[in-house]
Coordinates of C-alpha atoms (C1' of nucleotides) in Angstrom, one line a residue:
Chain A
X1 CA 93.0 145.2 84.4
X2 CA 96.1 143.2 83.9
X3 CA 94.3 141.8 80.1
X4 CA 94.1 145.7 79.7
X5 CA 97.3 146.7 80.0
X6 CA 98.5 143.4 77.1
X7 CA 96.2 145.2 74.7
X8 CA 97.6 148.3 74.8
X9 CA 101.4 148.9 73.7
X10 CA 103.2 151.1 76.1
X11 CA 104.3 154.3 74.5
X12 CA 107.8 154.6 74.3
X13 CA 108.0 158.5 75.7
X14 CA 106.4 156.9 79.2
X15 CA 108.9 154.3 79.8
X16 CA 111.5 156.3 78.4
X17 CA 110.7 159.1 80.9
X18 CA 110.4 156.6 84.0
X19 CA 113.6 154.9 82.8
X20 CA 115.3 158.6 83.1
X21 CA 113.6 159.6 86.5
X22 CA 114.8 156.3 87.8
X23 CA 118.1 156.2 86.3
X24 CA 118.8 159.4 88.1
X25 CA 117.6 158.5 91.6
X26 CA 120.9 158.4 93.4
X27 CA 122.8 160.9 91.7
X28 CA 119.4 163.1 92.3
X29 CA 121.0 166.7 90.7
X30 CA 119.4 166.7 87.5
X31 CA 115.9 164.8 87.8
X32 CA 114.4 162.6 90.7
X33 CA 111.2 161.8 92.3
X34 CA 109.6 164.4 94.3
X35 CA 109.1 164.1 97.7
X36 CA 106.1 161.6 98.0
X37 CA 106.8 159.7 95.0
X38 CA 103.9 161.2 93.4
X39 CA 105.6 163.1 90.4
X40 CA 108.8 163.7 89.6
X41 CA 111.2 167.0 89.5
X42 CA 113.8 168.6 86.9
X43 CA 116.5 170.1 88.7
X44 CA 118.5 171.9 86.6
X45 CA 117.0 172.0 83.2
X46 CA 120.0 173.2 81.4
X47 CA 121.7 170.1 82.2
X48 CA 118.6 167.8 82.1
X49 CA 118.4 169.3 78.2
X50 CA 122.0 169.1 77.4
X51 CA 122.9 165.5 79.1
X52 CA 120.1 163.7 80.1
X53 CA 117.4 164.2 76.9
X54 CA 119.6 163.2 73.9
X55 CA 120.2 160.0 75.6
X56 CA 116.6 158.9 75.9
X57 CA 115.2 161.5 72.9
X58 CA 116.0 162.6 69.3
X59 CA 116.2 166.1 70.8
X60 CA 118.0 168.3 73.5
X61 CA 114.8 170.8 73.8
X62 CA 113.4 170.8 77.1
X63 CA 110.3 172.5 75.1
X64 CA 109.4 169.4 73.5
X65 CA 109.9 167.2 76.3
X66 CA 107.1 168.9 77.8
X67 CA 105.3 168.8 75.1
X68 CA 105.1 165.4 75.3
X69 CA 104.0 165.5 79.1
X70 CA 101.7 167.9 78.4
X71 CA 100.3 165.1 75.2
X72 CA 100.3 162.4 78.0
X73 CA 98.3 163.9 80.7
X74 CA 101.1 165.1 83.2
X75 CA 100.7 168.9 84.7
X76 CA 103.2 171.1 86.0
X77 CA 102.5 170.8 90.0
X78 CA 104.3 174.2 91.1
X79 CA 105.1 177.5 89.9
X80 CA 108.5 177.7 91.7
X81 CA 110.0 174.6 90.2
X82 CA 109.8 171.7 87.1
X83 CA 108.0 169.6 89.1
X84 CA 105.6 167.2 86.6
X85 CA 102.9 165.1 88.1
X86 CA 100.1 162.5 86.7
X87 CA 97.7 160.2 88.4
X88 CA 99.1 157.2 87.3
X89 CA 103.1 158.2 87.2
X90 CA 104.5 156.9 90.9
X91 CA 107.7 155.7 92.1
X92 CA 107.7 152.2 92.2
X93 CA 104.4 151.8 90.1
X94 CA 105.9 151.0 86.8
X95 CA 103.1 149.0 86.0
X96 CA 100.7 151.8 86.4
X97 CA 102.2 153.5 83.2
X98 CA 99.9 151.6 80.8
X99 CA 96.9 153.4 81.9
X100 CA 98.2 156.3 80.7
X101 CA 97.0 157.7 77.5
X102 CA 98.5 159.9 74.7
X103 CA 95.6 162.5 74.1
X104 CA 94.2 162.3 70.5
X105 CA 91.8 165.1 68.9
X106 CA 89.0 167.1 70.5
X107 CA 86.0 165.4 71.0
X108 CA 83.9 168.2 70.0
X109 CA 83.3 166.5 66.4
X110 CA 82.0 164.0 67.9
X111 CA 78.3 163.9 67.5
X112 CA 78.7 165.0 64.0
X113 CA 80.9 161.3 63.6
X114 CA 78.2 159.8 65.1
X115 CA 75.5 160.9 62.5
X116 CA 77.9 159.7 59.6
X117 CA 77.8 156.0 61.0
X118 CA 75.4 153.5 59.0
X119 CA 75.0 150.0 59.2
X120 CA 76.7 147.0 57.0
X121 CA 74.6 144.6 57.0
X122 CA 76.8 142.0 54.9
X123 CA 77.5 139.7 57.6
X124 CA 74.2 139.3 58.7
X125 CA 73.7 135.9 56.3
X126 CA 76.6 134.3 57.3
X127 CA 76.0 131.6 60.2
X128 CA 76.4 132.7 63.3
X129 CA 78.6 130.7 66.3
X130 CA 78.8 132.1 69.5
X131 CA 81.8 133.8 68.4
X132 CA 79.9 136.1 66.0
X133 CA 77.4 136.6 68.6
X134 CA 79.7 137.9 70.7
X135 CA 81.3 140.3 68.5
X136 CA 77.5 141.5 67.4
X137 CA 77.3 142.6 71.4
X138 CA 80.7 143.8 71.6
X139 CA 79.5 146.4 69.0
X140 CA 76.8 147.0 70.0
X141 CA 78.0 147.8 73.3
X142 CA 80.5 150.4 71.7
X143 CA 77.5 151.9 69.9
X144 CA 75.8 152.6 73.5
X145 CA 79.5 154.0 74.8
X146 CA 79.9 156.5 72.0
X147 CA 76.5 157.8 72.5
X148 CA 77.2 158.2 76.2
X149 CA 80.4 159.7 75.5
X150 CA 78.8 162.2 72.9
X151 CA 76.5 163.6 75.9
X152 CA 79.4 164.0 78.0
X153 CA 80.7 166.2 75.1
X154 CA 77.3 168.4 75.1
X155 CA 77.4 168.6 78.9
X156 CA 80.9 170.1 78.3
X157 CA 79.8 172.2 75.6
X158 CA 77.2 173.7 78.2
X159 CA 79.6 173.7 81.2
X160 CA 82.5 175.1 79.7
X161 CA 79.7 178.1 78.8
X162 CA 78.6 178.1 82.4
X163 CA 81.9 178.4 84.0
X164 CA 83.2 181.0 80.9
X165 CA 80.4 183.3 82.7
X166 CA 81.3 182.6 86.2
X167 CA 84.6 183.8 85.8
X168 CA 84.2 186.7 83.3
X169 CA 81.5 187.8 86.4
X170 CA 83.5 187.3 89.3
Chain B
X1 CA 98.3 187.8 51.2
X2 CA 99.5 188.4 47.9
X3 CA 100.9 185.1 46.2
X4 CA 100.3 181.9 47.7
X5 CA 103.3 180.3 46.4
X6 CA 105.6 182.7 48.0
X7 CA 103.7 182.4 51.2
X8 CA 104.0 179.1 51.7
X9 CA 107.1 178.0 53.1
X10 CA 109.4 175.8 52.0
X11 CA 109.3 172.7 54.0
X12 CA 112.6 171.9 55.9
X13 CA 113.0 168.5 54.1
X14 CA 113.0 170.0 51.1
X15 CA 115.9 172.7 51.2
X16 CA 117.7 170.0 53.4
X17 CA 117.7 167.8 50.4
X18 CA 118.3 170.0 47.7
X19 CA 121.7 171.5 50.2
X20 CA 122.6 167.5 50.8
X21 CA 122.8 166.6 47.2
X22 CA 124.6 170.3 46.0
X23 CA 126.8 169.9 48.6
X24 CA 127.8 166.4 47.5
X25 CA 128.4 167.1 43.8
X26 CA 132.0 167.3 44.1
X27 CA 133.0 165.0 46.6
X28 CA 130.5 162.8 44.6
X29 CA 130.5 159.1 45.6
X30 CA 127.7 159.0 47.8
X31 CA 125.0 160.8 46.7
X32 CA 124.8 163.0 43.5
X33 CA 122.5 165.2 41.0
X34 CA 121.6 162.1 37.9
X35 CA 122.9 162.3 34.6
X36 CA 120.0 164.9 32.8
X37 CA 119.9 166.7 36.6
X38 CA 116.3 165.5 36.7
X39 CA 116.8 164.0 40.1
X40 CA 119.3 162.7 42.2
X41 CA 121.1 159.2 43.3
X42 CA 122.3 157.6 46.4
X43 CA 125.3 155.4 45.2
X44 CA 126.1 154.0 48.9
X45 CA 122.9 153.9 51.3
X46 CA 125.3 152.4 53.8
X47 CA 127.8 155.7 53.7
X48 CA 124.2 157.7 53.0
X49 CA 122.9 156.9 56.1
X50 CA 125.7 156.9 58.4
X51 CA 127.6 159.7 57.5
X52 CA 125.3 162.4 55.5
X53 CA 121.7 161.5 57.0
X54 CA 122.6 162.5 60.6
X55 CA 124.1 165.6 59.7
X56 CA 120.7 166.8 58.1
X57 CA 117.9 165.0 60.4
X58 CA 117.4 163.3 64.0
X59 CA 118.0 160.0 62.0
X60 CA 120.1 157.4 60.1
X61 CA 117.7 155.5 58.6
X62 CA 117.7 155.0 54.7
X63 CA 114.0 154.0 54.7
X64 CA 112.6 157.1 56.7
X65 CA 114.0 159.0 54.1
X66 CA 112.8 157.1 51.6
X67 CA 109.2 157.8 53.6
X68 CA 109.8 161.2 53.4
X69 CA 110.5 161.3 49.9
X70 CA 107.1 159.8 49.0
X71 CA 105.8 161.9 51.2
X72 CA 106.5 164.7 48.9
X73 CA 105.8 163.0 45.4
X74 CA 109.2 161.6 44.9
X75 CA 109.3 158.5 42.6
X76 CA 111.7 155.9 42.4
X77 CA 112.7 155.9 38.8
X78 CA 114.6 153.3 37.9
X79 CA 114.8 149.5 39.8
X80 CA 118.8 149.0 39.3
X81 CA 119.6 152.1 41.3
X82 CA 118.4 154.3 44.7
X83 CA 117.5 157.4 41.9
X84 CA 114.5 159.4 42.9
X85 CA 112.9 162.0 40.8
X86 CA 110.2 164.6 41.3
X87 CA 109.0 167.3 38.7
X88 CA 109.8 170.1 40.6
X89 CA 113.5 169.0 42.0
X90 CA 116.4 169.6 39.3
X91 CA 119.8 170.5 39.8
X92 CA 120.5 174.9 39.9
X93 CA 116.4 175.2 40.2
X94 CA 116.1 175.5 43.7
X95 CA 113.3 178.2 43.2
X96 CA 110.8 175.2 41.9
X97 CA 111.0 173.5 45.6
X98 CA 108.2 176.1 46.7
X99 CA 105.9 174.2 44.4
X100 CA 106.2 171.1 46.1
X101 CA 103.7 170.3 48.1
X102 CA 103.8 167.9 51.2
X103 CA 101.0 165.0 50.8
X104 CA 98.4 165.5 53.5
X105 CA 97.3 162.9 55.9
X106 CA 93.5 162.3 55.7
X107 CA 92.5 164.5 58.1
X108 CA 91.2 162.5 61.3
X109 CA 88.2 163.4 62.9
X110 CA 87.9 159.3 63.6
X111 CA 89.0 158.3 60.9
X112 CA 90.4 154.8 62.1
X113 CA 87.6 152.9 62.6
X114 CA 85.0 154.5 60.9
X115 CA 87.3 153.2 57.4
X116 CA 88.2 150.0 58.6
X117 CA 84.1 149.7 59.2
X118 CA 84.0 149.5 54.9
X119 CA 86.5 147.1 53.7
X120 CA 87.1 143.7 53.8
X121 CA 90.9 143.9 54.8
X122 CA 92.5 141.1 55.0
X123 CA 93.1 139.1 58.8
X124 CA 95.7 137.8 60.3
X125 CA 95.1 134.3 60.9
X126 CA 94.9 133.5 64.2
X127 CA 93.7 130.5 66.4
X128 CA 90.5 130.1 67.3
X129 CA 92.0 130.1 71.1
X130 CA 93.5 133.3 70.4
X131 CA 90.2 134.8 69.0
X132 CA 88.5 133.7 71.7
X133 CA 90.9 134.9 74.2
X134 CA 90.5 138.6 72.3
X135 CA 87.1 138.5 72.5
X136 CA 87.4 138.1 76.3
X137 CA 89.3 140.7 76.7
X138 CA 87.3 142.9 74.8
X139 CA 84.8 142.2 77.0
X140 CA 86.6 143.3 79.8
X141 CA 87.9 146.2 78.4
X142 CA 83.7 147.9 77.7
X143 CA 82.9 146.7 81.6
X144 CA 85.8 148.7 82.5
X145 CA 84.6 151.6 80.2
X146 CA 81.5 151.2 80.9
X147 CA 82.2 151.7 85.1
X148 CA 84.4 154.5 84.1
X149 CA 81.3 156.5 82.1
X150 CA 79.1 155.8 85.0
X151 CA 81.7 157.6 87.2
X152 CA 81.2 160.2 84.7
X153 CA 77.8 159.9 85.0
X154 CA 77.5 160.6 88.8
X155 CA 80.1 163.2 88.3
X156 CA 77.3 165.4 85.9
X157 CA 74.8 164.6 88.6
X158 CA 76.8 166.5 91.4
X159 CA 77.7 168.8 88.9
X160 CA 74.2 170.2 88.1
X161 CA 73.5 170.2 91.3
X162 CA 76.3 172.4 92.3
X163 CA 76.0 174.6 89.2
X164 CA 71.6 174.9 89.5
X165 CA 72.7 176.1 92.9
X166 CA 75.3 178.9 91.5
X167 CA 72.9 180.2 88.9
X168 CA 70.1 180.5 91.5
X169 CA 72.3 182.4 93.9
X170 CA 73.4 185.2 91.1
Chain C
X1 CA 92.7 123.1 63.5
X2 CA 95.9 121.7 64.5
X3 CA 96.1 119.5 62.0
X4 CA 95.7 121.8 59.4
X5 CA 99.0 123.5 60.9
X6 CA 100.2 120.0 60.4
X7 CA 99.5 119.8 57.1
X8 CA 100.3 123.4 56.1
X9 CA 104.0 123.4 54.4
X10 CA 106.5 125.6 56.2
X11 CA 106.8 128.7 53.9
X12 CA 110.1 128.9 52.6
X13 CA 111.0 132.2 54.1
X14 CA 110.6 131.1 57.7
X15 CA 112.5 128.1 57.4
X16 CA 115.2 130.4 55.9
X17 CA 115.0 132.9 58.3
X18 CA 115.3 130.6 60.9
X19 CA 118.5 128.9 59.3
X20 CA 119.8 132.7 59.1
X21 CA 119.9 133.2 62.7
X22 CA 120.7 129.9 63.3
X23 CA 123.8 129.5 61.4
X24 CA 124.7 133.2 62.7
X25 CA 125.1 131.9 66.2
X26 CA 128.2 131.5 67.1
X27 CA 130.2 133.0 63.6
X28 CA 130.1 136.7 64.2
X29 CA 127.6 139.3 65.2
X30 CA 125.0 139.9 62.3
X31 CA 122.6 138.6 63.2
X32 CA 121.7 136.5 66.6
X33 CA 118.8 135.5 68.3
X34 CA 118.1 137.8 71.5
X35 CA 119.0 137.2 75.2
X36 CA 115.8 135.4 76.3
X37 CA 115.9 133.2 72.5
X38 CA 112.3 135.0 71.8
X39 CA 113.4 136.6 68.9
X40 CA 116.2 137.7 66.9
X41 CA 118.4 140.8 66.3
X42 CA 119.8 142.4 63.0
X43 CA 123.4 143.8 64.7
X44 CA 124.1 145.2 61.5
X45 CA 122.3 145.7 59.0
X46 CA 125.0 147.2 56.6
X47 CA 126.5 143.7 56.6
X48 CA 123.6 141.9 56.8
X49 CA 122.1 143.1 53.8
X50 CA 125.4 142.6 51.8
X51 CA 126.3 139.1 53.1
X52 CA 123.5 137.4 54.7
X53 CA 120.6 138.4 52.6
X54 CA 121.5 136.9 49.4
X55 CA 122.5 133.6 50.7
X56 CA 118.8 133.1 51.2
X57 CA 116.9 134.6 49.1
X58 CA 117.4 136.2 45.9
X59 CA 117.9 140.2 46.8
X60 CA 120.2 142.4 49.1
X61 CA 117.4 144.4 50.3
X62 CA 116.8 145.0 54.5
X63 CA 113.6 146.5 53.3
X64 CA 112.2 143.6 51.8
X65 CA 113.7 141.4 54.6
X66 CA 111.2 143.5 56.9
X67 CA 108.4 143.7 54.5
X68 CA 108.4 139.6 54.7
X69 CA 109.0 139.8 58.3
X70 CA 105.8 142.0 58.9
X71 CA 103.7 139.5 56.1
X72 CA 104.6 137.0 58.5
X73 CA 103.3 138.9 61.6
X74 CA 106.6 139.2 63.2
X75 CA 107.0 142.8 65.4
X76 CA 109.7 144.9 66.1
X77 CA 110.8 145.0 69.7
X78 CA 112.4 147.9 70.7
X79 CA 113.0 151.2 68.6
X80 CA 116.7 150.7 69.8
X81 CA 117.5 147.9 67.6
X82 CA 116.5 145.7 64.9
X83 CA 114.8 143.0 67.2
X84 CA 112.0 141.5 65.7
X85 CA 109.8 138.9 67.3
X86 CA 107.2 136.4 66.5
X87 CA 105.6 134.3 69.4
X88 CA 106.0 131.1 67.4
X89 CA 109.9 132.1 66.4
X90 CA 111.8 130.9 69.1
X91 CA 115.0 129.5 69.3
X92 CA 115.2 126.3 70.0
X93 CA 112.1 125.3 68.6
X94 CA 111.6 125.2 65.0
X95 CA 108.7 123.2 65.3
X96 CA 106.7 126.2 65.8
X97 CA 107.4 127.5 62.4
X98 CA 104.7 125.5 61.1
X99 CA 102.4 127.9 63.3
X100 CA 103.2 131.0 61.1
X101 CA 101.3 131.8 58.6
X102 CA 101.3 134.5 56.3
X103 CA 98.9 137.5 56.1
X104 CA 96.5 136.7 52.9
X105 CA 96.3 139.2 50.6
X106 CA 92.7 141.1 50.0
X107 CA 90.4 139.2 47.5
X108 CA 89.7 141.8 44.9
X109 CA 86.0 142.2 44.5
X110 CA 85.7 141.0 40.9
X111 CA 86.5 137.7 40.9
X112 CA 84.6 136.8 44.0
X113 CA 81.9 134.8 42.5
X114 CA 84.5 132.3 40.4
X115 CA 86.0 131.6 44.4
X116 CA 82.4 131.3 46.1
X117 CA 82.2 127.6 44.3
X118 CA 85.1 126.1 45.9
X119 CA 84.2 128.0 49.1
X120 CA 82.2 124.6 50.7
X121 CA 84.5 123.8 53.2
X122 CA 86.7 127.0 53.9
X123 CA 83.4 128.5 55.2
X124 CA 84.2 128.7 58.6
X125 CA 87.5 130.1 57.7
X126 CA 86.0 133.3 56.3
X127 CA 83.7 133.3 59.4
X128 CA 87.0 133.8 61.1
X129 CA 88.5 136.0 59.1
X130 CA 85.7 138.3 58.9
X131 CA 85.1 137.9 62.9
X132 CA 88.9 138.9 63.3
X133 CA 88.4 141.8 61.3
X134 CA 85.6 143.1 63.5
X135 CA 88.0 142.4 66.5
X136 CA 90.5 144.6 65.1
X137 CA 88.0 147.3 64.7
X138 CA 86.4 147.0 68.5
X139 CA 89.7 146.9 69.9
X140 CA 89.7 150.4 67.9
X141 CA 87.0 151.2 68.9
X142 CA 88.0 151.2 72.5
X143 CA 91.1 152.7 72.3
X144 CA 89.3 155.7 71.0
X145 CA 86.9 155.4 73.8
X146 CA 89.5 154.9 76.2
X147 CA 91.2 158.5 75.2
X148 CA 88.3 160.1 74.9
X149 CA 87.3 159.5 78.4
X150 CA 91.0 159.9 79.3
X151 CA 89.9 163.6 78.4
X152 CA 86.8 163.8 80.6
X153 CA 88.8 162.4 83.4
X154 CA 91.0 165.6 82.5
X155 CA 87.7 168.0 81.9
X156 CA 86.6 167.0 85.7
X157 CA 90.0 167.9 87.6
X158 CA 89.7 171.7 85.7
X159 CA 85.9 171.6 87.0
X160 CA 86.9 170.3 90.3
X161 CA 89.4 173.3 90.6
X162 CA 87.2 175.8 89.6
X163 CA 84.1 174.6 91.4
X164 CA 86.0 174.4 94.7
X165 CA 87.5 178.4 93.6
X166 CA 83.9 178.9 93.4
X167 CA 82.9 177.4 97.0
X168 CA 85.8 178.8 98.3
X169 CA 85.2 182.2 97.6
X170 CA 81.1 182.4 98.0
Chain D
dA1 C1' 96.6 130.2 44.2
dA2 C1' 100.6 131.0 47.1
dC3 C1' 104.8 133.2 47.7
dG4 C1' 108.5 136.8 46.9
dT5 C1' 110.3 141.5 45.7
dT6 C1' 109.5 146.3 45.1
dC7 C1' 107.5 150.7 45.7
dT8 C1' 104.2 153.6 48.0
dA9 C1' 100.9 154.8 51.6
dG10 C1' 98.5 154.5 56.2
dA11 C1' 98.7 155.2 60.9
dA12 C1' 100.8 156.2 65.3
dT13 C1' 104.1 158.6 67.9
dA14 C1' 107.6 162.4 68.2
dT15 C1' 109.4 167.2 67.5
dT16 C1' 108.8 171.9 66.5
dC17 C1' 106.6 176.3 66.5
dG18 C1' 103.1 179.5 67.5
dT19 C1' 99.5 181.2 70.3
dA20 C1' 95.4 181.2 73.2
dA21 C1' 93.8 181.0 77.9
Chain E
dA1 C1' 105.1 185.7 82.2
dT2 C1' 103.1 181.0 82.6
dT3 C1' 101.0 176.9 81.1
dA4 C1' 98.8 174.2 78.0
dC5 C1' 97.2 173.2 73.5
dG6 C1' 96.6 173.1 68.1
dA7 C1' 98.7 172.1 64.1
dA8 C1' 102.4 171.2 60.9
dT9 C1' 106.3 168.5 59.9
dA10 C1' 109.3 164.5 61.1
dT11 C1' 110.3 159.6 62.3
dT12 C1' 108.9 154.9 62.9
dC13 C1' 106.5 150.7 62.1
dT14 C1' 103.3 148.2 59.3
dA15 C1' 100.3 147.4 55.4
dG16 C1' 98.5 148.0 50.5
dA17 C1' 99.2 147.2 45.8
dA18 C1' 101.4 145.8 41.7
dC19 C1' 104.0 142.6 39.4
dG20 C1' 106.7 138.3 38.6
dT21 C1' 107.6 133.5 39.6

DNA sequence: AACGTTCTAGAATATTCGTAA
DNA sequence: ATTACGAATATTCTAGAACGT
């Protein structure tokens, strides 16, 4: 877990956001945590835009600061208020913050990416130390992920069809 | 739908750099239209960057300007001085910005990878320690995958269950 | 291998960008190394360029400064500031230096056979090479995978809600 | 060959806008 | 009206490529 979190650079929107919920916890008005720690609440987003984004961002447009939680995985938790929550953004868990992923593309393409790949075979006359051999597993390792992750995508395919009828027939 | 030129619209970096350099032509030491009006040339990147930059983007840095100028088929054209030239940018011919066109990024169904499979790019030399200690955590990194898919993989199993049940009680 | 890095001769722009920050120390507020001496910061690089540059090497150009600074693997810290760090730059110990070494430049295709002869004993080095590439790709490689089940993990909360709608409401 | 300087491009994140669900 | 997402442009950081020494 922690060799996890070396490989992967923290984005700066994350730490920049906890930075600004944190910054804010006694002075509360504008943002703070919520209640349970679990998410945190925009008070006033006029202010929040005008005073608190410019200072962290290269904008003042609440908008696109939600964008960017939207990109990262965080959802609105009410309708009555700016209340933003993901799994792995708590009070007090800074560290949790590099398991959070910026979402990429659809993986819907994805089978067809997997047809495309074909072997090199150039390193395949070099010697091999255990170093190479481990690498060769490594890939081939991937190779079994992606094609499990591709069958997740066709079982989404189907579900998303399933459910599109359930609630069209409800 | 009738002309695709006039459709298209001019992209905000453009017109902002076309107003930048009219607006400076009197004023003239910082940035101005060249000698033939073929292009145009910062004389003080310092002064450029602080003082007219900010006022036309969320930035103040000479180089992502530069970035953005290649971006859009400017050239460099001479290696004594920051002059930058593009076929379709002369001074009182603002009309000929619509025919620039911004340079499109590959587009990236996974792109990453799937390239970097083909070359022979060059390495950064690292220790063997250091390799090995990669290599490690690459390991790690697929057994934590790897659990996280099988989640995935029970998850389907309930799934089915729960959704053979809903299509047999219709 | 470390006596290799013994051997190796210090490229020239290390040892002069160590000097740089070095000498900078206590005159004025160019350039210095940062608070925890892992790394260096470019106060201003208006002056920088203009006074510091081209007492070292032979051009007045940040951009190039950076473009050797990124040959050389160093990283920019924080989007705040020029900070760049290396983990063998450190202040204090120069030693290190000899540790650096500079990214090679791609071996063109053409003249591969004329370098295969003198190849006998750089063997394994192009075993490593090669075996870092491939760990650049897998780490990729699992950063797509990672996002990609990032999404899943996001597909199964929507299916969660709608299946327990679904239970709910039988 | 190895290193240095310059110019351009790749790749990732950030910001904006429109729109679908 | 609300919420989330796709897609285009913008900004940042790093690398490729050409050329000269």
């Amino acid at each position: 877990m922690t060799s996890l979190s070396k490989l992967r650079s923290l984005a700066p929107f994350l730490s920049k956001t906890y930075d600004l919920v944190e910054e804010s916890r006694d002075s509360n008005d504008v943002v703070s945590w919520n209640e349970e720690g679990s998410g945190f609440v925009v008070w006033s987003p006029e202010e929040f835009s005008r005073f608190v984004l410019p200072r962290y961002f290269k904008h003042c447009n609440f908008s696109s600061f939600i964008r960017q939680l939207n990109t990262y995985g965080f959802k609105k938790a009410s309708p009555d208020r700016w209340e933003f929550r993901h799994e792995k953004f708590q009070k007090g868990k800074r560290c949790l913050l590099s398991d959070i992923t910026r979402r990429r593309c659809k993986p819907s393409v994805f089978p067809s990416f997997l047809r495309a790949r074909e072997k090199k075979s150039s390193a395949a006359e070099i010697n091999e130390n255990e170093m190479l051999e481990q690498n060769k597993m490594l890939q081939k390792e991937n190779e079994e992920l992606r094609s499990q992750i591709a069958y997740y995508g066709e079982l989404e395919t189907s579900l998303q069809k399933l459910l599109s009828q359930y609630v069209c027939s409800r």
